[in-house]
Structure formats: structure tokens, C-alpha cells
JSON list of C-alpha atoms in Angstrom, two decimals:
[
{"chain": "T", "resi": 1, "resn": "UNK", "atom": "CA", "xyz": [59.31, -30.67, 19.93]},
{"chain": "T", "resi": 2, "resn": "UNK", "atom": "CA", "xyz": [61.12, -27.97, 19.85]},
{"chain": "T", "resi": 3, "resn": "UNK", "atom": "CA", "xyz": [61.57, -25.43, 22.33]},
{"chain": "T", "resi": 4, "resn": "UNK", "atom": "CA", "xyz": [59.53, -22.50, 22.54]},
{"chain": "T", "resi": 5, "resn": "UNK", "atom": "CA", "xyz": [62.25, -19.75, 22.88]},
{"chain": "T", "resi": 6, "resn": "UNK", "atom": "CA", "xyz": [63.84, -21.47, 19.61]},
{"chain": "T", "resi": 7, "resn": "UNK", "atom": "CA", "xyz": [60.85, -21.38, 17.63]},
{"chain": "T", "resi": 8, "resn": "UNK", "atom": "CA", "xyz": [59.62, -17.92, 18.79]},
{"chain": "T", "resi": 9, "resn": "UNK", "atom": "CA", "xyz": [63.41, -16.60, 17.97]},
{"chain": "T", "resi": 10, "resn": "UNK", "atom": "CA", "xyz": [62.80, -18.20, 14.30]},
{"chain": "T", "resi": 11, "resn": "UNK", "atom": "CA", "xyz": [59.34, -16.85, 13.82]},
{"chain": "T", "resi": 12, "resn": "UNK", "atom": "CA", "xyz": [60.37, -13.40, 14.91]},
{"chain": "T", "resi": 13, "resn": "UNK", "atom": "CA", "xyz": [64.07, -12.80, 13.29]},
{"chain": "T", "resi": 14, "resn": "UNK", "atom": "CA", "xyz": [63.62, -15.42, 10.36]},
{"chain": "T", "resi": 15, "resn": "UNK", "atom": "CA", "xyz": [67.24, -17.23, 11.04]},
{"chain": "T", "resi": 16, "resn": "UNK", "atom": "CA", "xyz": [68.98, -17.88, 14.14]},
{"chain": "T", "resi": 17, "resn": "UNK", "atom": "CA", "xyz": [72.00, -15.91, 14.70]},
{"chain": "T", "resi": 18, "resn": "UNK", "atom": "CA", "xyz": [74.68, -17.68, 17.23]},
{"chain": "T", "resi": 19, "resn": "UNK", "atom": "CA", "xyz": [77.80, -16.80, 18.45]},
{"chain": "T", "resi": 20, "resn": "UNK", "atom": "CA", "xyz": [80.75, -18.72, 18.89]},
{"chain": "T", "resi": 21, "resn": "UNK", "atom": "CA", "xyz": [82.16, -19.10, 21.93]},
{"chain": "T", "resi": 22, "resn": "UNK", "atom": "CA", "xyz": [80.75, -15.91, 23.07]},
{"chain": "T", "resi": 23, "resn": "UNK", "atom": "CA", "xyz": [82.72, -13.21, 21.05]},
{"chain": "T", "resi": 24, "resn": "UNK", "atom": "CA", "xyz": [86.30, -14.48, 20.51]},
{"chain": "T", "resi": 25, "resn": "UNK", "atom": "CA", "xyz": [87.52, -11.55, 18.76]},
{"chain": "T", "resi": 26, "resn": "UNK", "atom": "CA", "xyz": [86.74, -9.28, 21.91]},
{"chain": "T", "resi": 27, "resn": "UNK", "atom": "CA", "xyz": [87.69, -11.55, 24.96]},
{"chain": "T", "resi": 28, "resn": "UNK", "atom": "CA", "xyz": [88.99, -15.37, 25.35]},
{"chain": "T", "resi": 29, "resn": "UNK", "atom": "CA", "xyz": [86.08, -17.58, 23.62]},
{"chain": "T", "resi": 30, "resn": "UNK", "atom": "CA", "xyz": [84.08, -19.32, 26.36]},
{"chain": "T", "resi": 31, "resn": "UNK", "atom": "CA", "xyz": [84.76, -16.59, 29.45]},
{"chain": "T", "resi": 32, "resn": "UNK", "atom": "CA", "xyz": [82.48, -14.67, 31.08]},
{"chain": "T", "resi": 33, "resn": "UNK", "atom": "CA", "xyz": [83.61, -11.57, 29.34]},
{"chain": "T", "resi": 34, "resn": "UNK", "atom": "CA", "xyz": [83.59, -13.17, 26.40]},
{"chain": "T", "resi": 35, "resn": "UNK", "atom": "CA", "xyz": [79.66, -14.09, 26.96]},
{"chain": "T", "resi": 36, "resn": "UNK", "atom": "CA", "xyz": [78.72, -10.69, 28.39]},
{"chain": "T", "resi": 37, "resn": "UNK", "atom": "CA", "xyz": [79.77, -9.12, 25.23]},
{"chain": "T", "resi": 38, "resn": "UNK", "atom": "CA", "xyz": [78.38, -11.12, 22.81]},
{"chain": "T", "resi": 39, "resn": "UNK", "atom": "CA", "xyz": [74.75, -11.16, 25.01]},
{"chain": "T", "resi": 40, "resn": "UNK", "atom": "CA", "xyz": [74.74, -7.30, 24.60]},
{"chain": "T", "resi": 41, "resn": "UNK", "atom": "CA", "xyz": [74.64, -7.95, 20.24]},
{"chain": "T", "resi": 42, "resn": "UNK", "atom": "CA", "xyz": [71.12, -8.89, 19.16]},
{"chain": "T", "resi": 43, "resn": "UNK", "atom": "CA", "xyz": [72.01, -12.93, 18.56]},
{"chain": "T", "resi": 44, "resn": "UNK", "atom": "CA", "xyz": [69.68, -15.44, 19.30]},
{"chain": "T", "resi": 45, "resn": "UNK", "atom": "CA", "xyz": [71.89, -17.85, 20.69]},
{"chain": "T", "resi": 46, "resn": "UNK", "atom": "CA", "xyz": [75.69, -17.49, 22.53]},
{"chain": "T", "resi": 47, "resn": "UNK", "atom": "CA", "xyz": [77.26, -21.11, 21.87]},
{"chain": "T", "resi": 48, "resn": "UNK", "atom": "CA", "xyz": [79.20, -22.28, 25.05]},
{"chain": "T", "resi": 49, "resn": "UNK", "atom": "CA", "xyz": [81.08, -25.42, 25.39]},
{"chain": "T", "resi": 50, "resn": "UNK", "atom": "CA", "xyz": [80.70, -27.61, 28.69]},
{"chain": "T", "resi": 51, "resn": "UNK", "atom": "CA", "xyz": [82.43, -30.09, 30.64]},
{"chain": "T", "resi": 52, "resn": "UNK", "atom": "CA", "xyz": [82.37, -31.32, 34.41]},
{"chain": "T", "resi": 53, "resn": "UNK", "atom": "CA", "xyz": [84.68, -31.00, 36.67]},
{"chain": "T", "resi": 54, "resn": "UNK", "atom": "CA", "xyz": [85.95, -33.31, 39.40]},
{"chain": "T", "resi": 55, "resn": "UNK", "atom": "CA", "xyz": [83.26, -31.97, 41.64]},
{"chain": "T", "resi": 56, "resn": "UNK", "atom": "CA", "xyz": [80.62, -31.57, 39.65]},
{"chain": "T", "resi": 57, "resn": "UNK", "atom": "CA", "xyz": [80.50, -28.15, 38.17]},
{"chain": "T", "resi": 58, "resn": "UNK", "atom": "CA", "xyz": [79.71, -27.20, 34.92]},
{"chain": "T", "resi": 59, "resn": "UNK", "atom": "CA", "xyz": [82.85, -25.41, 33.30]},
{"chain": "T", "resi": 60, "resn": "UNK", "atom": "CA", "xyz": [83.16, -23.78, 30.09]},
{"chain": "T", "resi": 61, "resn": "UNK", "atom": "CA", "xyz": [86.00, -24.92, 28.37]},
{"chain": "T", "resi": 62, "resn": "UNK", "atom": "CA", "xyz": [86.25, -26.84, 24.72]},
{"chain": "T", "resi": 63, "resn": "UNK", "atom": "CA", "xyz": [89.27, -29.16, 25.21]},
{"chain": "T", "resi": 64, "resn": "UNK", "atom": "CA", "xyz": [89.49, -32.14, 27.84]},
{"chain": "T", "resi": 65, "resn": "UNK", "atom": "CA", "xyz": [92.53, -30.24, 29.15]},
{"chain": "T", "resi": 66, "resn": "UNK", "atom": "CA", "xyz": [93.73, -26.93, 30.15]},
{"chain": "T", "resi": 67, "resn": "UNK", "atom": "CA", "xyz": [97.08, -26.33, 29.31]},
{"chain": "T", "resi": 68, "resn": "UNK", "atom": "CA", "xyz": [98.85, -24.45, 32.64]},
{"chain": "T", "resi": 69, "resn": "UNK", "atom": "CA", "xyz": [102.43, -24.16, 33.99]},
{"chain": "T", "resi": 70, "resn": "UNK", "atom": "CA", "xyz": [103.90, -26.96, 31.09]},
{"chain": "T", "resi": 71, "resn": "UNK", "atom": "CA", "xyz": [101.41, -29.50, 31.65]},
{"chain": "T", "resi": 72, "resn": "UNK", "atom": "CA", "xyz": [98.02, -30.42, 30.30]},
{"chain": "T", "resi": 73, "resn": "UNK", "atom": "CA", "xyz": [95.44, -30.74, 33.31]},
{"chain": "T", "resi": 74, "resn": "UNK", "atom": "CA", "xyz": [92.02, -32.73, 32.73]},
{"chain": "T", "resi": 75, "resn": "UNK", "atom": "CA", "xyz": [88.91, -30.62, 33.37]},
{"chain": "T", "resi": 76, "resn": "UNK", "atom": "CA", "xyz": [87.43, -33.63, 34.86]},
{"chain": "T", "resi": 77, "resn": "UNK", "atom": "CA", "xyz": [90.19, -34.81, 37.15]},
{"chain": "T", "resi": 78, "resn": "UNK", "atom": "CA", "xyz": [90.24, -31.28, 39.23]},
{"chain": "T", "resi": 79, "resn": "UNK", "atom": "CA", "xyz": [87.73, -29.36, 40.86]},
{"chain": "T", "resi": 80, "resn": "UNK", "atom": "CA", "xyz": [86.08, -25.86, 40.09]},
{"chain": "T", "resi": 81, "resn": "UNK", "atom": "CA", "xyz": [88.89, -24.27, 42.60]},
{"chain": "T", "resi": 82, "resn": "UNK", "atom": "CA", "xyz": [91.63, -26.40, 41.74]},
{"chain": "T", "resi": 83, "resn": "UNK", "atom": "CA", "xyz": [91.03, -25.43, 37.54]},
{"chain": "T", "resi": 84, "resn": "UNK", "atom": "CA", "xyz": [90.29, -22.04, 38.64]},
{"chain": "T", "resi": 85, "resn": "UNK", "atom": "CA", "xyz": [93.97, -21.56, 40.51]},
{"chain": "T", "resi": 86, "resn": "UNK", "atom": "CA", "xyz": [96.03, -22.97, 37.59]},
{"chain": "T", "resi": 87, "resn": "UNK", "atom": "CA", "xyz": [98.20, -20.45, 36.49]},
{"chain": "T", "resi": 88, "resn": "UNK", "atom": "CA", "xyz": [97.61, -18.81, 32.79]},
{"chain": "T", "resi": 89, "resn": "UNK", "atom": "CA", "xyz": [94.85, -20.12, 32.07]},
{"chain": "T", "resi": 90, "resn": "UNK", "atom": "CA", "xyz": [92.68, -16.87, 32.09]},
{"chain": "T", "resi": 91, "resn": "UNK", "atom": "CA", "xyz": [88.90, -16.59, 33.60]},
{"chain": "T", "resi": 92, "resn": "UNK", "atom": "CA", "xyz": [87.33, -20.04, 33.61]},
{"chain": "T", "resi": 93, "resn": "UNK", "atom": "CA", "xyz": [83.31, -19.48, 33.37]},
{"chain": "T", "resi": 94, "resn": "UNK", "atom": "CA", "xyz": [80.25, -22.01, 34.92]},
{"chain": "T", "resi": 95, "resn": "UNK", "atom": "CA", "xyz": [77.47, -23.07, 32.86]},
{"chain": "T", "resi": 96, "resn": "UNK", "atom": "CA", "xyz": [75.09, -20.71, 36.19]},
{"chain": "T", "resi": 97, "resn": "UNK", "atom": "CA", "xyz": [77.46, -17.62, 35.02]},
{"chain": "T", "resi": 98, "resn": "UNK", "atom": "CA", "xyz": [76.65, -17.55, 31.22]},
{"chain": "T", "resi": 99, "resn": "UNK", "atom": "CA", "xyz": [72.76, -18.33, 32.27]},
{"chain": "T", "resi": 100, "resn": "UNK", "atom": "CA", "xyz": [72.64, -15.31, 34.13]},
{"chain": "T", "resi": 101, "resn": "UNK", "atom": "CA", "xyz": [74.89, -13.49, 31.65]},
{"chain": "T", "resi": 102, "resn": "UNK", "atom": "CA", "xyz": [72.34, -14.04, 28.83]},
{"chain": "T", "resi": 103, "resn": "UNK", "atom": "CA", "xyz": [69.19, -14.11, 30.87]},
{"chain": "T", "resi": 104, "resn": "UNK", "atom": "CA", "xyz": [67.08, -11.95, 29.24]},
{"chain": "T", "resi": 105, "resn": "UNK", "atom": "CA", "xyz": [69.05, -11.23, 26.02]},
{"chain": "T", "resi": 106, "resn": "UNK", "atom": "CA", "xyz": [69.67, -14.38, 24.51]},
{"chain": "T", "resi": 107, "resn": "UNK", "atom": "CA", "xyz": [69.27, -18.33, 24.85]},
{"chain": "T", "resi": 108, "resn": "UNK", "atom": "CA", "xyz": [72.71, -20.35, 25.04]},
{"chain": "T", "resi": 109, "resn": "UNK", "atom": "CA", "xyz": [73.77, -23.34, 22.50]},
{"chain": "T", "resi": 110, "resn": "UNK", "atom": "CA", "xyz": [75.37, -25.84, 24.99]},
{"chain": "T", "resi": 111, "resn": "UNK", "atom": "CA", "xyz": [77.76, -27.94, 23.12]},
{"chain": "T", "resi": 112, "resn": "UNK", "atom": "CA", "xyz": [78.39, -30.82, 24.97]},
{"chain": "T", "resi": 113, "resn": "UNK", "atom": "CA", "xyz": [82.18, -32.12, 25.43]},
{"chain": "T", "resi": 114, "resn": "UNK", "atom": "CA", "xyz": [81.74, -35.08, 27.33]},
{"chain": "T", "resi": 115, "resn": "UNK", "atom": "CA", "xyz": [79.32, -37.66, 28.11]},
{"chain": "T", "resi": 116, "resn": "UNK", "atom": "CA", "xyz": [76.52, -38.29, 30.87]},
{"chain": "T", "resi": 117, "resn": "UNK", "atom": "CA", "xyz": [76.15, -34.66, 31.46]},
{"chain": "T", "resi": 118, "resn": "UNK", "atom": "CA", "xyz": [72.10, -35.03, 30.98]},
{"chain": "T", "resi": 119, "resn": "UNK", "atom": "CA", "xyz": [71.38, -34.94, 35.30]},
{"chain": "T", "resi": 120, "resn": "UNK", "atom": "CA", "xyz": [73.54, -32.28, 36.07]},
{"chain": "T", "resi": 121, "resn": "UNK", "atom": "CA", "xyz": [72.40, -29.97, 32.99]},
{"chain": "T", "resi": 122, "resn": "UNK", "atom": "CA", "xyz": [68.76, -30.78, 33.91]},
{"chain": "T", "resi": 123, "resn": "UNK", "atom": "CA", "xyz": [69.80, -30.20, 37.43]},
{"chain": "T", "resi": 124, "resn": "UNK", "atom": "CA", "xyz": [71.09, -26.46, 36.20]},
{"chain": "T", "resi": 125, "resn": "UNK", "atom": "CA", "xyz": [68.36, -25.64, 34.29]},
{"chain": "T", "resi": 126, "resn": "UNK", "atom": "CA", "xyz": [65.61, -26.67, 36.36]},
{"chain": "T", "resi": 127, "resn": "UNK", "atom": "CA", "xyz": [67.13, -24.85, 39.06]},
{"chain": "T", "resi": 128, "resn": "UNK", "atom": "CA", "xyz": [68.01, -21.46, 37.49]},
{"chain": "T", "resi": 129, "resn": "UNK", "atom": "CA", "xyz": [64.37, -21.77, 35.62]},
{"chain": "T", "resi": 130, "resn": "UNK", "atom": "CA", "xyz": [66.36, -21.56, 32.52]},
{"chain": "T", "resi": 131, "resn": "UNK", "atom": "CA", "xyz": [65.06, -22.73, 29.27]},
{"chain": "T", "resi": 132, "resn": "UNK", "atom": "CA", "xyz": [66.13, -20.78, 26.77]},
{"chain": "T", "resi": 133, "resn": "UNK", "atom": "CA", "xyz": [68.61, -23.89, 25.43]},
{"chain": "T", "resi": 134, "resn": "UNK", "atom": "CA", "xyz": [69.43, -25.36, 22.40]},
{"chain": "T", "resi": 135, "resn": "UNK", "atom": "CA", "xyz": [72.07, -28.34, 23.70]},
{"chain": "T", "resi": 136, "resn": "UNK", "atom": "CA", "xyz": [73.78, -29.76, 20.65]},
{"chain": "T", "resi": 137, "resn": "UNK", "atom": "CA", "xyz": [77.06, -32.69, 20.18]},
{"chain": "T", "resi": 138, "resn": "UNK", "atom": "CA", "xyz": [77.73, -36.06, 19.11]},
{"chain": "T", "resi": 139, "resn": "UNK", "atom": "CA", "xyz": [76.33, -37.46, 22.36]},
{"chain": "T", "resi": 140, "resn": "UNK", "atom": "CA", "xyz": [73.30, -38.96, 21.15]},
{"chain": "T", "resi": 141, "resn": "UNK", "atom": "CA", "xyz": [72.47, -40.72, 24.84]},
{"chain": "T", "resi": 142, "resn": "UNK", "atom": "CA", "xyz": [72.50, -37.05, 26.90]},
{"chain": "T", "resi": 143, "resn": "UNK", "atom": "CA", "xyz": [70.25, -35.70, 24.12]},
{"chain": "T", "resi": 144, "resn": "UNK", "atom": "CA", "xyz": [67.74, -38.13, 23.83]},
{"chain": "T", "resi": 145, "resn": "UNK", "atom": "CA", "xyz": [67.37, -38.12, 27.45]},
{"chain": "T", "resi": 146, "resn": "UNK", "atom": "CA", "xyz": [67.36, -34.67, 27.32]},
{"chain": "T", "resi": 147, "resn": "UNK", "atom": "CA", "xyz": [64.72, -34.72, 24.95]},
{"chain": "T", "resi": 148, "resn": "UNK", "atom": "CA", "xyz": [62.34, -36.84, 26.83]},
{"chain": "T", "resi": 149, "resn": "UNK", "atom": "CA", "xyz": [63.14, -35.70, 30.15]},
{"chain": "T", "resi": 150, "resn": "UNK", "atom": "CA", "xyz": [63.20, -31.71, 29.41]},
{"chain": "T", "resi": 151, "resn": "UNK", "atom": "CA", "xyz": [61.25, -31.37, 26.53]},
{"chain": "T", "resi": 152, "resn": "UNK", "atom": "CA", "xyz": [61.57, -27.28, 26.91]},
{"chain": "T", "resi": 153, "resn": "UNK", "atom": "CA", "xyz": [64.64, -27.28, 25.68]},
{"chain": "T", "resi": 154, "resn": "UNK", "atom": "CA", "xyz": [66.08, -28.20, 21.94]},
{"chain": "T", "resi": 155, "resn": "UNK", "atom": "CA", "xyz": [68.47, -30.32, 21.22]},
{"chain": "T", "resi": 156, "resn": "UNK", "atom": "CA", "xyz": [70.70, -30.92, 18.54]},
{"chain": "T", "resi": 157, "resn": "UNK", "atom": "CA", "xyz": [72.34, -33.52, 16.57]},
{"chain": "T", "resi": 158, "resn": "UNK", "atom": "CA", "xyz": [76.14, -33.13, 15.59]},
{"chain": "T", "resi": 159, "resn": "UNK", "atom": "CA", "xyz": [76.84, -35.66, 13.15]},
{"chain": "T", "resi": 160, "resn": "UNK", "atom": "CA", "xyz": [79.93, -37.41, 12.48]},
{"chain": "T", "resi": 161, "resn": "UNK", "atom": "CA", "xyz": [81.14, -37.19, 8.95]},
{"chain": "T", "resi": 162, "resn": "UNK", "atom": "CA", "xyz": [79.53, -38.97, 6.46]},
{"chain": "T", "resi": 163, "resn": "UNK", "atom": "CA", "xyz": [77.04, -40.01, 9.45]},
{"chain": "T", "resi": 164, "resn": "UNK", "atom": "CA", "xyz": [73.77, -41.81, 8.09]},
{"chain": "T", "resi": 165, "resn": "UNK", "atom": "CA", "xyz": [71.15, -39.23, 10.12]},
{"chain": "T", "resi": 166, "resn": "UNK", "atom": "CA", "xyz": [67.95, -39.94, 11.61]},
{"chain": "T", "resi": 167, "resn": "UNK", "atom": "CA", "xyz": [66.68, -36.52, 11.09]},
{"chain": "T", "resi": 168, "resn": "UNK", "atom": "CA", "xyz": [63.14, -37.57, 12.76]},
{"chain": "T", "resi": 169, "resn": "UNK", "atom": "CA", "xyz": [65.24, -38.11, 16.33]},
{"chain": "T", "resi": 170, "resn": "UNK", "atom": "CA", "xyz": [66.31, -34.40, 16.34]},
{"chain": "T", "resi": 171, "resn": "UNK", "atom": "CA", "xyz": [64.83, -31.11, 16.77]},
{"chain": "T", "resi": 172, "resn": "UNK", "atom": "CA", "xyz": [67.64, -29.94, 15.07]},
{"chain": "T", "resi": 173, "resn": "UNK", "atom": "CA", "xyz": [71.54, -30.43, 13.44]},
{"chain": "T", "resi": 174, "resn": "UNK", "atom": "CA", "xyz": [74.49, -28.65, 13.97]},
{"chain": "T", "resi": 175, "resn": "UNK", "atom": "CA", "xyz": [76.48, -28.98, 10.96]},
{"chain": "T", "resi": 176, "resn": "UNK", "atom": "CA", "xyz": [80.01, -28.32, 9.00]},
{"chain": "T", "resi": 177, "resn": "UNK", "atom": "CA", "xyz": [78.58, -25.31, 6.89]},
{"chain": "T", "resi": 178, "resn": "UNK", "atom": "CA", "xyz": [80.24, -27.50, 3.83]},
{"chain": "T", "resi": 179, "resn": "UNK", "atom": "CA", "xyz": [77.55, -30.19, 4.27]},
{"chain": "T", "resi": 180, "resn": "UNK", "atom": "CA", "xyz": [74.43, -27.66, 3.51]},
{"chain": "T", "resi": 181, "resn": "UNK", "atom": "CA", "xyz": [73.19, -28.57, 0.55]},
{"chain": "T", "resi": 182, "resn": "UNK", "atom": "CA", "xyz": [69.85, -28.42, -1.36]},
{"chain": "T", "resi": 183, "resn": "UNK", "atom": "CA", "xyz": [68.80, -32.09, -0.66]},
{"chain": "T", "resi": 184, "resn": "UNK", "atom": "CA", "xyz": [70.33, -31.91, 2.86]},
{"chain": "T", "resi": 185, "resn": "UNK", "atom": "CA", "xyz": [68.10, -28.98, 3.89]},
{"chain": "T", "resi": 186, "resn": "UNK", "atom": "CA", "xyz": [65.25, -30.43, 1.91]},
{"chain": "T", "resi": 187, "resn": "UNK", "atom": "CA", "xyz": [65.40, -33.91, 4.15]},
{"chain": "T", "resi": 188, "resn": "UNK", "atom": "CA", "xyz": [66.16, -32.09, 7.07]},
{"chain": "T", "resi": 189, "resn": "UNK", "atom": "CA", "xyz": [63.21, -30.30, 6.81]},
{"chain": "T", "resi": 190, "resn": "UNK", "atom": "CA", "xyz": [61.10, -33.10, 5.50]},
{"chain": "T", "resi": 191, "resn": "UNK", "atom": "CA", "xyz": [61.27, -33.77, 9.03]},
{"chain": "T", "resi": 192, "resn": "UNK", "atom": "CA", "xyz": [60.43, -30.43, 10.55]},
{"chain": "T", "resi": 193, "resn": "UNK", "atom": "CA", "xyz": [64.25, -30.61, 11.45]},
{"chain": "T", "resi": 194, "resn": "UNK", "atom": "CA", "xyz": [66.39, -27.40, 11.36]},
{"chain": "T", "resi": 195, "resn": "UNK", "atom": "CA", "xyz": [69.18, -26.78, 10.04]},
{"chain": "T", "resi": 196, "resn": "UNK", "atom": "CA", "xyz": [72.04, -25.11, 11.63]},
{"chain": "T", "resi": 197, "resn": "UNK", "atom": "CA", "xyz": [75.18, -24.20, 10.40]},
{"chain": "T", "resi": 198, "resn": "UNK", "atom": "CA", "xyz": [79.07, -23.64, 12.01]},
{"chain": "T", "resi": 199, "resn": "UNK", "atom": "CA", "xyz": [81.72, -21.71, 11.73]},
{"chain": "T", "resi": 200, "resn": "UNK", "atom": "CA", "xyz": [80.72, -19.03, 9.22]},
{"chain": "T", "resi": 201, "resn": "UNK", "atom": "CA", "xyz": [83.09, -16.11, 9.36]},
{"chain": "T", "resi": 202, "resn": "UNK", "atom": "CA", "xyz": [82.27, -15.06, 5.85]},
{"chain": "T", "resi": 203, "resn": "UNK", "atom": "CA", "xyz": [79.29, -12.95, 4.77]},
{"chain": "T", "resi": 204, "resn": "UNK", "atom": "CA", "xyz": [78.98, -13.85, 1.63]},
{"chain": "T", "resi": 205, "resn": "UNK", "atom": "CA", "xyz": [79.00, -17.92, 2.66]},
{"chain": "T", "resi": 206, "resn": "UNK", "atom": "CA", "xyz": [76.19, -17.06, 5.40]},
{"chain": "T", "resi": 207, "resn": "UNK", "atom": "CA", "xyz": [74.24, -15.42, 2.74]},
{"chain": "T", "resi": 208, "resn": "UNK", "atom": "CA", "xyz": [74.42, -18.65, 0.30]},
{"chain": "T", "resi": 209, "resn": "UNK", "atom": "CA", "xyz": [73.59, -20.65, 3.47]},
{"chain": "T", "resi": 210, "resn": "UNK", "atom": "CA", "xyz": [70.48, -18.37, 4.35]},
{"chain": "T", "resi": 211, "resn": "UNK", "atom": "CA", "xyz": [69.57, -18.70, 0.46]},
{"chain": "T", "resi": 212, "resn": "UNK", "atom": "CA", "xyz": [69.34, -22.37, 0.62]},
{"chain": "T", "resi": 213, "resn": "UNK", "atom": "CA", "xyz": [67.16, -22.34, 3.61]},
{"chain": "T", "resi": 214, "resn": "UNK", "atom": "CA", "xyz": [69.60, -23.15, 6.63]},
{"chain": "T", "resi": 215, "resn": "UNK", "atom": "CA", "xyz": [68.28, -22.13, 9.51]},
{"chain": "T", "resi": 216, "resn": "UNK", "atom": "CA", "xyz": [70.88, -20.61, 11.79]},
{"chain": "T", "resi": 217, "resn": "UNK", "atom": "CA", "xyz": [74.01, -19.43, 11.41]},
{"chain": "T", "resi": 218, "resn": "UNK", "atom": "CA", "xyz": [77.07, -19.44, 13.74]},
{"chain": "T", "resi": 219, "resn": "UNK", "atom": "CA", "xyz": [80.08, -17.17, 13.87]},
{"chain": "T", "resi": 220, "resn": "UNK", "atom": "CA", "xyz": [82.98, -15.75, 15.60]},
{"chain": "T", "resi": 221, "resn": "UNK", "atom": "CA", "xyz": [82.33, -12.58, 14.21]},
{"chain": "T", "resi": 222, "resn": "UNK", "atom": "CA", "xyz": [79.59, -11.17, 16.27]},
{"chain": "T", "resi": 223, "resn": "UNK", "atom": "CA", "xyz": [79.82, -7.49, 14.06]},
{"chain": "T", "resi": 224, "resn": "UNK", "atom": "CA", "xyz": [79.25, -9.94, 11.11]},
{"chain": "T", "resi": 225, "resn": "UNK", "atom": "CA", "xyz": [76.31, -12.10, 12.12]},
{"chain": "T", "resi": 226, "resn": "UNK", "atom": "CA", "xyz": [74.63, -8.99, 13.29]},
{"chain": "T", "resi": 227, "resn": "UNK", "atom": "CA", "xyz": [75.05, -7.18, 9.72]},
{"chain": "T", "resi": 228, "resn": "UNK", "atom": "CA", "xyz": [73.54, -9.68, 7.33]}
]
């Protein structure tokens, strides 16, 4: 079932509008900056991507590592204090900063970057009362259990290529904009799935993508998504 905030979003604005990593052509995708500004555009969603650090934190990063001082450090080997002290690496956001960032404005897309992160995002959202979510990755374990433990929240599936999907499993996929199709939409749907398509940068691509019934769009352009 999808969540409520999704579906109200749809029935209201007709597509979902999401923005990547916050708005990377303003401030450094993923940081807190980055999310302010792209709360204060009317999108639907702000797309985030999470990992956990040594102890326990939700951090906003999308690769494994962050690269400081010559050397590649693993988000989950350090803490929150210990990743936010590397040199370089700029203003490292938590999963509780973007929820209060957005509150009110727009829902988040948590894309998850590593597994078993289901208790500690249930954990964050339970406790913030936050449930404007749509969580979405290749981690099909976290979501279902997302999905039948917090049913207020979406999930989403992101398939790997040429993936055989179960479209019935998902409220939703978060797909390669190349893989929309007529029949794609048309099974996705079949299923009361939606359809929801990444990275768009182009308007005349999110228009074709809109015309053949996808159901969100994401972009790094934030003055784009909004103009359509």
C-alpha cells in the first residue's frame, strides 16, 4: 500500500517531481545546504542517499567511501565525528537533518546504499514522526521489511539490469529513464505499481516520459523539474 503522502502528492500535482541529491547544481549533492535549497522548490520528493556509520548514524553520502587527505575512508568503519573531522570532505548531513529540512515542504526518497538499514530507518522515522518516505534500492530484504513493518511509508524497487520484476512486491520502481517503455509502464501499472524515473536532466526526455505515463520524474536540475 502505498503511502499516503505519495499518493496524495500524485493526486494533487499529477507526477512526482524529485530531486537529486538535493540540488547539486547549487550546493554539494547530499548536504544540508544542498537539501534546504531544493525543499524551498515545489518538488514532491528530495532524493537522499544513506549509509551507517560505525556508530550508528544515518549519513548522507552515495559512495562506501569518502575520499579525504589521499585515502579512501569507509562510511561504515568511522563514526559520525570521526567522518565529520576528515579533512575536505565538505558538510556531511544525517538522515534527522534532511527530515527536519523538508518537514513540511516535501517528503524524502531514501536510497539505500547498504544493507540491514530497515531497524535503524524505522527507528528514525518512528521517532521524528516522519512519514513522508518513499525508500527505494536494490535491497530487496530492508524493503520488504520495511513494507510490512512500516506500511506508511513507500518503498521502491531498483532493479538490476535486465532484472525479471515482481511488480506485485512493490509499491513502486525506480528506474534507468532508458527502460520506460509502453509495455513496461503498462505491466507496472497492471499492478497498481508506479513508475519512477532517474536521472532526467533534459526537458524534452521528461516530457516523453510524462507522455508515456511514468509517474515521477527525477533530476538534478531543480529549475527544470519545476518548469515542465
Amino acid at each position: 500500500m502505498p503511502s499516503e503522502f505519495v499518493e496524495e502528492r500524485l493526486r494533487r500535482r499529477g507526477w512526482l517531481r524529485t530531486a537529486h541529491r538535493g540540488a547539486p547544481r547549487y550546493a554539494p549533492d547530499n548536504s544540508a545546504e544542498s537539501i534546504r535549497i531544493a525543499a524551498g522548490f515545489p518538488v514532491d520528493l528530495v532524493e537522499i542517499d544513506v549509509h551507517l556509520s560505525r556508530d550508528g548514524r544515518l549519513v548522507l553520502w552515495h559512495d562506501e567511501t569518502i575520499r579525504a587527505g589521499g585515502k579512501a575512508h569507509a562510511i561504515g568503519a568511522l563514526t559520525l565525528a570521526q567522518l565529520r573531522a576528515l579533512p575536505d570532505q565538505g558538510t556531511l548531513a544525517t538522515l534527522e537533518e534532511a527530515i527536519e529540512l523538508v518537514r513540511g515542504k516535501a517528503g524524502l526518497m531514501v536510497d539505500l546504499k547498504a544493507a540491514g538499514l530497515e531497524l535503524p530507518l524505522m527507528d528514525c522515522f518512528e521517532r521524528l514522526n516522519f512519514f513522508d518516505v518513499c525508500v527505494c534500492g536494490g535491497y530487496k530484504a530492508t524493503l520488504a521489511h520495511l513494507r510490512d513493518r512500516l506500511p506508511q511509508v513507500s518503498v521502491s524497487l531498483t532493479p538490476e539490469p535486465l532484472e525479471r520484476i515482481d511488480f506485485a512486491r512493490w509499491d513502486a520502481v525506480t528506474v534507468h529513464w532508458r527502460m520506460v517503455g509502453p509495455k513496461f509502464v503498462e505491466q507496472a501499472h497492471r499492478h497498481g505499481t508506479r513508475v519512477l524515473a532517474w536521472t532526467v536532466d533534459e526537458p524534452e526526455v521528461a516530457r516523453r516520459l510524462l507522455e508515456l505515463g511514468a509517474d515521477g520524474v527525477t533530476s538534478n536540475d531543480v529549475d527544470m523539474l519545476c518548469g515542465l
